[in-house]
Amino acid sequence: MTENEPKPKRRKLKITLGIVGALVLVSALANLGKDRDPEPTASASSSEVAAGAREDEASAELEAADADAEPEDEATEEESDATDSSDFEISHLDLGEEMPGGETTVEFDLSDNLTQGMWATVAESDTCEAIEAGFDAYPDGGRVVVVGSYPMTDKYGNEDDADVIRAAYDADTYEKINMDNCAYVGVWDLRDGGQIHPDLLAKR
C-alpha cells in the first residue's frame, strides 16, 4: 500500500459530516417555523362589516324616529286644551231680505282649564275658530253667531249649562280680521252684537 491511500478516507468523512450537518440545519429550520405564531388573519369578513353597518343604520333610524316623535307629543299636549273644530255644531238660517246670505250659528262647549285666566284665553281663541268655521261652512253667509256654553252655578247652588258667549260677527267684520292673529286682537271687542259673560271679560 502506498503513502497516498489514507486520503480518500478523509474525503468520505468530510462528505458524511456535511450531509449530517445539512440534515440538522433543515430540522432546526423546520422546528423554528412551527414555533412561530401564525400571522393574524383579517379582522372581519366583508359580510360581517356589512352586517355591522346595517345595525348602525337601523339604530340611527330608530333614534331619529324617537327625536321626531317627541315634538309631536309636546304639540299634542299644548293643543289639547283647545276645542277641536269637530266639536262645533253648525246650523244655518235663511233670513231672506232681512240678511242676505242668512245667519250661521256655531255652538260649542267651553273647556276647563287650570286657571281662570287660561279658561278665558282659550275661550276667546275658540271663538276665533268658531267664526272661521261658520264662514267656511257658508262662505256667502251674512253673519255668524258664536254660542259658547259652560256649566254655571246660580246663587242657590244650582248648576246648569249657560251661554257665556253669544257674539255676532257680520261678514264685513270677518273680512277685516286677520284670522292668523285673531287670538291676539281681542276678538270679543270686535263683535257686532251679543254678549260675553263678565267673568270671561274680567279674566282674559
PDB file of C-alpha atoms in Angstrom:
ATOM      1  CA  MET A   1       0.000   0.000   0.000  1.00  0.00           C
ATOM      2  CA  THR A   2       1.416   3.439  -0.922  1.00  0.00           C
ATOM      3  CA  GLU A   3       1.597   6.593   1.220  1.00  0.00           C
ATOM      4  CA  ASN A   4      -1.285   8.271  -0.627  1.00  0.00           C
ATOM      5  CA  GLU A   5      -4.007   5.675   0.233  1.00  0.00           C
ATOM      6  CA  PRO A   6      -5.416   7.294   3.510  1.00  0.00           C
ATOM      7  CA  LYS A   7      -6.523  10.465   1.650  1.00  0.00           C
ATOM      8  CA  PRO A   8      -9.781   9.022   0.205  1.00  0.00           C
ATOM      9  CA  LYS A   9     -10.937   8.065   3.707  1.00  0.00           C
ATOM     10  CA  ARG A  10     -10.678  11.676   4.866  1.00  0.00           C
ATOM     11  CA  ARG A  11     -12.797  12.830   1.897  1.00  0.00           C
ATOM     12  CA  LYS A  12     -15.561  10.319   2.745  1.00  0.00           C
ATOM     13  CA  LEU A  13     -15.543  11.513   6.348  1.00  0.00           C
ATOM     14  CA  LYS A  14     -15.919  15.130   5.278  1.00  0.00           C
ATOM     15  CA  ILE A  15     -18.809  14.303   2.951  1.00  0.00           C
ATOM     16  CA  THR A  16     -20.588  12.339   5.667  1.00  0.00           C
ATOM     17  CA  LEU A  17     -20.199  15.167   8.179  1.00  0.00           C
ATOM     18  CA  GLY A  18     -21.505  17.635   5.588  1.00  0.00           C
ATOM     19  CA  ILE A  19     -24.658  15.577   4.972  1.00  0.00           C
ATOM     20  CA  VAL A  20     -25.320  15.205   8.687  1.00  0.00           C
ATOM     21  CA  GLY A  21     -24.880  18.952   9.223  1.00  0.00           C
ATOM     22  CA  ALA A  22     -27.283  19.746   6.420  1.00  0.00           C
ATOM     23  CA  LEU A  23     -29.934  17.436   7.899  1.00  0.00           C
ATOM     24  CA  VAL A  24     -29.540  19.045  11.304  1.00  0.00           C
ATOM     25  CA  LEU A  25     -29.891  22.521   9.766  1.00  0.00           C
ATOM     26  CA  VAL A  26     -33.055  21.541   7.849  1.00  0.00           C
ATOM     27  CA  SER A  27     -34.586  20.023  11.015  1.00  0.00           C
ATOM     28  CA  ALA A  28     -33.789  23.143  13.018  1.00  0.00           C
ATOM     29  CA  LEU A  29     -35.382  25.419  10.412  1.00  0.00           C
ATOM     30  CA  ALA A  30     -38.490  23.216  10.338  1.00  0.00           C
ATOM     31  CA  ASN A  31     -38.890  23.401  14.121  1.00  0.00           C
ATOM     32  CA  LEU A  32     -38.329  27.148  14.051  1.00  0.00           C
ATOM     33  CA  GLY A  33     -41.197  27.545  11.583  1.00  0.00           C
ATOM     34  CA  LYS A  34     -43.540  25.516  13.796  1.00  0.00           C
ATOM     35  CA  ASP A  35     -42.716  27.620  16.869  1.00  0.00           C
ATOM     36  CA  ARG A  36     -43.598  30.892  15.177  1.00  0.00           C
ATOM     37  CA  ASP A  37     -47.089  32.321  15.850  1.00  0.00           C
ATOM     38  CA  PRO A  38     -49.404  32.245  12.859  1.00  0.00           C
ATOM     39  CA  GLU A  39     -49.904  35.569  11.147  1.00  0.00           C
ATOM     40  CA  PRO A  40     -53.109  37.335  12.158  1.00  0.00           C
ATOM     41  CA  THR A  41     -55.991  36.910   9.777  1.00  0.00           C
ATOM     42  CA  ALA A  42     -58.149  39.705   8.525  1.00  0.00           C
ATOM     43  CA  SER A  43     -60.058  41.411  11.351  1.00  0.00           C
ATOM     44  CA  ALA A  44     -63.515  40.836   9.860  1.00  0.00           C
ATOM     45  CA  SER A  45     -65.014  39.425   6.711  1.00  0.00           C
ATOM     46  CA  SER A  46     -66.890  41.651   4.266  1.00  0.00           C
ATOM     47  CA  SER A  47     -70.214  40.095   5.329  1.00  0.00           C
ATOM     48  CA  GLU A  48     -69.537  40.924   8.994  1.00  0.00           C
ATOM     49  CA  VAL A  49     -68.674  44.515   8.094  1.00  0.00           C
ATOM     50  CA  ALA A  50     -71.885  44.844   6.063  1.00  0.00           C
ATOM     51  CA  ALA A  51     -73.971  43.406   8.913  1.00  0.00           C
ATOM     52  CA  GLY A  52     -72.436  45.865  11.367  1.00  0.00           C
ATOM     53  CA  ALA A  53     -73.157  48.763   9.021  1.00  0.00           C
ATOM     54  CA  ARG A  54     -76.802  47.677   8.732  1.00  0.00           C
ATOM     55  CA  GLU A  55     -77.136  47.523  12.522  1.00  0.00           C
ATOM     56  CA  ASP A  56     -75.660  51.027  12.901  1.00  0.00           C
ATOM     57  CA  GLU A  57     -78.016  52.355  10.226  1.00  0.00           C
ATOM     58  CA  ALA A  58     -81.068  50.774  11.881  1.00  0.00           C
ATOM     59  CA  SER A  59     -80.050  52.201  15.261  1.00  0.00           C
ATOM     60  CA  ALA A  60     -79.657  55.684  13.753  1.00  0.00           C
ATOM     61  CA  GLU A  61     -83.118  55.461  12.152  1.00  0.00           C
ATOM     62  CA  LEU A  62     -84.694  54.495  15.487  1.00  0.00           C
ATOM     63  CA  GLU A  63     -83.033  57.415  17.255  1.00  0.00           C
ATOM     64  CA  ALA A  64     -84.210  59.791  14.530  1.00  0.00           C
ATOM     65  CA  ALA A  65     -87.761  58.446  14.805  1.00  0.00           C
ATOM     66  CA  ASP A  66     -87.745  58.968  18.592  1.00  0.00           C
ATOM     67  CA  ALA A  67     -86.447  62.506  18.150  1.00  0.00           C
ATOM     68  CA  ASP A  68     -89.216  63.294  15.663  1.00  0.00           C
ATOM     69  CA  ALA A  69     -91.868  61.762  17.888  1.00  0.00           C
ATOM     70  CA  GLU A  70     -91.108  63.918  20.956  1.00  0.00           C
ATOM     71  CA  PRO A  71     -92.015  67.303  19.424  1.00  0.00           C
ATOM     72  CA  GLU A  72     -95.258  65.790  18.122  1.00  0.00           C
ATOM     73  CA  ASP A  73     -96.185  64.656  21.664  1.00  0.00           C
ATOM     74  CA  GLU A  74     -95.444  68.117  23.052  1.00  0.00           C
ATOM     75  CA  ALA A  75     -97.547  69.785  20.371  1.00  0.00           C
ATOM     76  CA  THR A  76    -100.441  67.441  21.142  1.00  0.00           C
ATOM     77  CA  GLU A  77    -100.263  68.344  24.838  1.00  0.00           C
ATOM     78  CA  GLU A  78    -100.208  72.067  24.107  1.00  0.00           C
ATOM     79  CA  GLU A  79    -103.222  71.886  21.825  1.00  0.00           C
ATOM     80  CA  SER A  80    -105.266  69.527  23.989  1.00  0.00           C
ATOM     81  CA  ASP A  81    -106.962  72.411  25.842  1.00  0.00           C
ATOM     82  CA  ALA A  82    -108.315  73.999  22.659  1.00  0.00           C
ATOM     83  CA  THR A  83    -111.644  72.999  21.188  1.00  0.00           C
ATOM     84  CA  ASP A  84    -111.384  70.788  18.104  1.00  0.00           C
ATOM     85  CA  SER A  85    -113.280  72.044  15.048  1.00  0.00           C
ATOM     86  CA  SER A  86    -115.204  68.761  15.001  1.00  0.00           C
ATOM     87  CA  ASP A  87    -116.781  69.801  18.329  1.00  0.00           C
ATOM     88  CA  PHE A  88    -118.597  72.713  16.696  1.00  0.00           C
ATOM     89  CA  GLU A  89    -122.313  72.368  15.946  1.00  0.00           C
ATOM     90  CA  ILE A  90    -123.096  74.479  12.911  1.00  0.00           C
ATOM     91  CA  SER A  91    -126.561  75.425  11.738  1.00  0.00           C
ATOM     92  CA  HIS A  92    -127.766  77.934   9.169  1.00  0.00           C
ATOM     93  CA  LEU A  93    -130.877  80.078   8.993  1.00  0.00           C
ATOM     94  CA  ASP A  94    -132.088  81.810   5.834  1.00  0.00           C
ATOM     95  CA  LEU A  95    -133.394  85.269   6.778  1.00  0.00           C
ATOM     96  CA  GLY A  96    -134.336  86.385   3.280  1.00  0.00           C
ATOM     97  CA  GLU A  97    -134.033  90.066   2.518  1.00  0.00           C
ATOM     98  CA  GLU A  98    -133.547  90.853   6.175  1.00  0.00           C
ATOM     99  CA  MET A  99    -129.994  89.495   5.911  1.00  0.00           C
ATOM    100  CA  PRO A 100    -128.678  88.392   2.526  1.00  0.00           C
ATOM    101  CA  GLY A 101    -126.778  85.129   2.887  1.00  0.00           C
ATOM    102  CA  GLY A 102    -128.548  84.247   6.102  1.00  0.00           C
ATOM    103  CA  GLU A 103    -127.245  83.683   9.616  1.00  0.00           C
ATOM    104  CA  THR A 104    -124.958  80.829  10.657  1.00  0.00           C
ATOM    105  CA  THR A 105    -124.859  79.709  14.279  1.00  0.00           C
ATOM    106  CA  VAL A 106    -121.797  77.899  15.651  1.00  0.00           C
ATOM    107  CA  GLU A 107    -122.187  76.281  19.073  1.00  0.00           C
ATOM    108  CA  PHE A 108    -119.545  74.695  21.292  1.00  0.00           C
ATOM    109  CA  ASP A 109    -118.821  73.846  24.932  1.00  0.00           C
ATOM    110  CA  LEU A 110    -116.065  75.750  26.700  1.00  0.00           C
ATOM    111  CA  SER A 111    -113.299  73.561  28.097  1.00  0.00           C
ATOM    112  CA  ASP A 112    -111.988  73.596  31.661  1.00  0.00           C
ATOM    113  CA  ASN A 113    -108.504  74.896  32.381  1.00  0.00           C
ATOM    114  CA  LEU A 114    -106.099  75.125  35.291  1.00  0.00           C
ATOM    115  CA  THR A 115    -106.720  78.819  35.924  1.00  0.00           C
ATOM    116  CA  GLN A 116    -109.459  81.361  35.229  1.00  0.00           C
ATOM    117  CA  GLY A 117    -107.064  83.298  33.029  1.00  0.00           C
ATOM    118  CA  MET A 118    -106.319  80.271  30.843  1.00  0.00           C
ATOM    119  CA  TRP A 119    -110.034  79.481  30.726  1.00  0.00           C
ATOM    120  CA  ALA A 120    -110.833  82.915  29.301  1.00  0.00           C
ATOM    121  CA  THR A 121    -107.856  82.920  26.916  1.00  0.00           C
ATOM    122  CA  VAL A 122    -108.762  79.545  25.425  1.00  0.00           C
ATOM    123  CA  ALA A 123    -112.441  80.578  25.179  1.00  0.00           C
ATOM    124  CA  GLU A 124    -111.515  83.645  23.123  1.00  0.00           C
ATOM    125  CA  SER A 125    -109.255  81.531  20.894  1.00  0.00           C
ATOM    126  CA  ASP A 126    -112.127  79.062  20.428  1.00  0.00           C
ATOM    127  CA  THR A 127    -114.345  81.988  19.428  1.00  0.00           C
ATOM    128  CA  CYS A 128    -111.907  82.783  16.601  1.00  0.00           C
ATOM    129  CA  GLU A 129    -112.051  79.200  15.366  1.00  0.00           C
ATOM    130  CA  ALA A 130    -115.842  79.170  15.593  1.00  0.00           C
ATOM    131  CA  ILE A 131    -116.112  82.357  13.496  1.00  0.00           C
ATOM    132  CA  GLU A 132    -113.862  80.895  10.830  1.00  0.00           C
ATOM    133  CA  ALA A 133    -115.688  77.545  10.881  1.00  0.00           C
ATOM    134  CA  GLY A 134    -119.008  79.308  10.345  1.00  0.00           C
ATOM    135  CA  PHE A 135    -117.864  81.333   7.346  1.00  0.00           C
ATOM    136  CA  ASP A 136    -116.012  78.327   5.924  1.00  0.00           C
ATOM    137  CA  ALA A 137    -119.232  76.303   6.079  1.00  0.00           C
ATOM    138  CA  TYR A 138    -121.305  79.094   4.494  1.00  0.00           C
ATOM    139  CA  PRO A 139    -118.933  81.433   2.626  1.00  0.00           C
ATOM    140  CA  ASP A 140    -121.816  83.577   1.367  1.00  0.00           C
ATOM    141  CA  GLY A 141    -123.383  83.909   4.813  1.00  0.00           C
ATOM    142  CA  GLY A 142    -124.167  87.373   6.102  1.00  0.00           C
ATOM    143  CA  ARG A 143    -123.462  86.755   9.765  1.00  0.00           C
ATOM    144  CA  VAL A 144    -122.025  84.166  12.161  1.00  0.00           C
ATOM    145  CA  VAL A 145    -123.273  83.902  15.714  1.00  0.00           C
ATOM    146  CA  VAL A 146    -120.910  82.167  18.123  1.00  0.00           C
ATOM    147  CA  VAL A 147    -122.542  80.486  21.123  1.00  0.00           C
ATOM    148  CA  GLY A 148    -120.308  79.060  23.867  1.00  0.00           C
ATOM    149  CA  SER A 149    -121.790  77.127  26.793  1.00  0.00           C
ATOM    150  CA  TYR A 150    -120.332  76.392  30.227  1.00  0.00           C
ATOM    151  CA  PRO A 151    -121.753  74.940  33.483  1.00  0.00           C
ATOM    152  CA  MET A 152    -122.577  77.837  35.809  1.00  0.00           C
ATOM    153  CA  THR A 153    -123.827  77.801  39.407  1.00  0.00           C
ATOM    154  CA  ASP A 154    -126.529  80.235  40.442  1.00  0.00           C
ATOM    155  CA  LYS A 155    -126.867  81.882  43.845  1.00  0.00           C
ATOM    156  CA  TYR A 156    -128.986  78.958  45.040  1.00  0.00           C
ATOM    157  CA  GLY A 157    -126.218  76.446  44.307  1.00  0.00           C
ATOM    158  CA  ASN A 158    -127.875  75.011  41.236  1.00  0.00           C
ATOM    159  CA  GLU A 159    -125.585  74.169  38.312  1.00  0.00           C
ATOM    160  CA  ASP A 160    -126.745  74.331  34.725  1.00  0.00           C
ATOM    161  CA  ASP A 161    -125.253  74.977  31.292  1.00  0.00           C
ATOM    162  CA  ALA A 162    -125.398  78.654  30.401  1.00  0.00           C
ATOM    163  CA  ASP A 163    -124.496  80.575  27.254  1.00  0.00           C
ATOM    164  CA  VAL A 164    -121.475  82.537  28.466  1.00  0.00           C
ATOM    165  CA  ILE A 165    -120.624  83.585  24.912  1.00  0.00           C
ATOM    166  CA  ARG A 166    -123.157  84.843  22.380  1.00  0.00           C
ATOM    167  CA  ALA A 167    -121.327  87.046  19.926  1.00  0.00           C
ATOM    168  CA  ALA A 168    -122.376  88.012  16.391  1.00  0.00           C
ATOM    169  CA  TYR A 169    -119.929  88.818  13.581  1.00  0.00           C
ATOM    170  CA  ASP A 170    -121.053  90.253  10.251  1.00  0.00           C
ATOM    171  CA  ALA A 171    -119.352  89.205   7.032  1.00  0.00           C
ATOM    172  CA  ASP A 172    -117.845  92.699   6.634  1.00  0.00           C
ATOM    173  CA  THR A 173    -116.217  92.455  10.044  1.00  0.00           C
ATOM    174  CA  TYR A 174    -114.927  88.958   9.316  1.00  0.00           C
ATOM    175  CA  GLU A 175    -113.245  90.206   6.142  1.00  0.00           C
ATOM    176  CA  LYS A 176    -111.317  92.797   8.179  1.00  0.00           C
ATOM    177  CA  ILE A 177    -109.989  90.386  10.809  1.00  0.00           C
ATOM    178  CA  ASN A 178    -106.576  88.817  10.245  1.00  0.00           C
ATOM    179  CA  MET A 179    -107.536  85.320  11.345  1.00  0.00           C
ATOM    180  CA  ASP A 180    -103.891  84.333  11.752  1.00  0.00           C
ATOM    181  CA  ASN A 181    -103.670  86.836  14.623  1.00  0.00           C
ATOM    182  CA  CYS A 182    -107.274  86.579  15.733  1.00  0.00           C
ATOM    183  CA  ALA A 183    -106.449  85.324  19.230  1.00  0.00           C
ATOM    184  CA  TYR A 184    -104.277  88.395  19.884  1.00  0.00           C
ATOM    185  CA  VAL A 185    -106.568  91.213  18.728  1.00  0.00           C
ATOM    186  CA  GLY A 186    -109.364  90.883  21.322  1.00  0.00           C
ATOM    187  CA  VAL A 187    -111.951  89.400  19.007  1.00  0.00           C
ATOM    188  CA  TRP A 188    -114.700  89.749  21.617  1.00  0.00           C
ATOM    189  CA  ASP A 189    -114.304  93.522  21.392  1.00  0.00           C
ATOM    190  CA  LEU A 190    -114.880  93.368  17.623  1.00  0.00           C
ATOM    191  CA  ARG A 191    -118.302  91.705  17.823  1.00  0.00           C
ATOM    192  CA  ASP A 192    -121.212  93.337  16.012  1.00  0.00           C
ATOM    193  CA  GLY A 193    -123.724  92.229  18.623  1.00  0.00           C
ATOM    194  CA  GLY A 194    -124.352  89.871  21.512  1.00  0.00           C
ATOM    195  CA  GLN A 195    -122.798  89.493  24.952  1.00  0.00           C
ATOM    196  CA  ILE A 196    -119.801  87.947  26.692  1.00  0.00           C
ATOM    197  CA  HIS A 197    -120.113  86.818  30.309  1.00  0.00           C
ATOM    198  CA  PRO A 198    -118.482  89.373  32.647  1.00  0.00           C
ATOM    199  CA  ASP A 199    -116.321  86.676  34.277  1.00  0.00           C
ATOM    200  CA  LEU A 200    -114.719  85.886  30.912  1.00  0.00           C
ATOM    201  CA  LEU A 201    -114.070  89.547  30.120  1.00  0.00           C
ATOM    202  CA  ALA A 202    -112.540  90.122  33.560  1.00  0.00           C
ATOM    203  CA  LYS A 203    -110.232  87.076  33.467  1.00  0.00           C
ATOM    204  CA  ARG A 204    -108.807  87.245  29.951  1.00  0.00           C
TER     205      ARG A 204
END
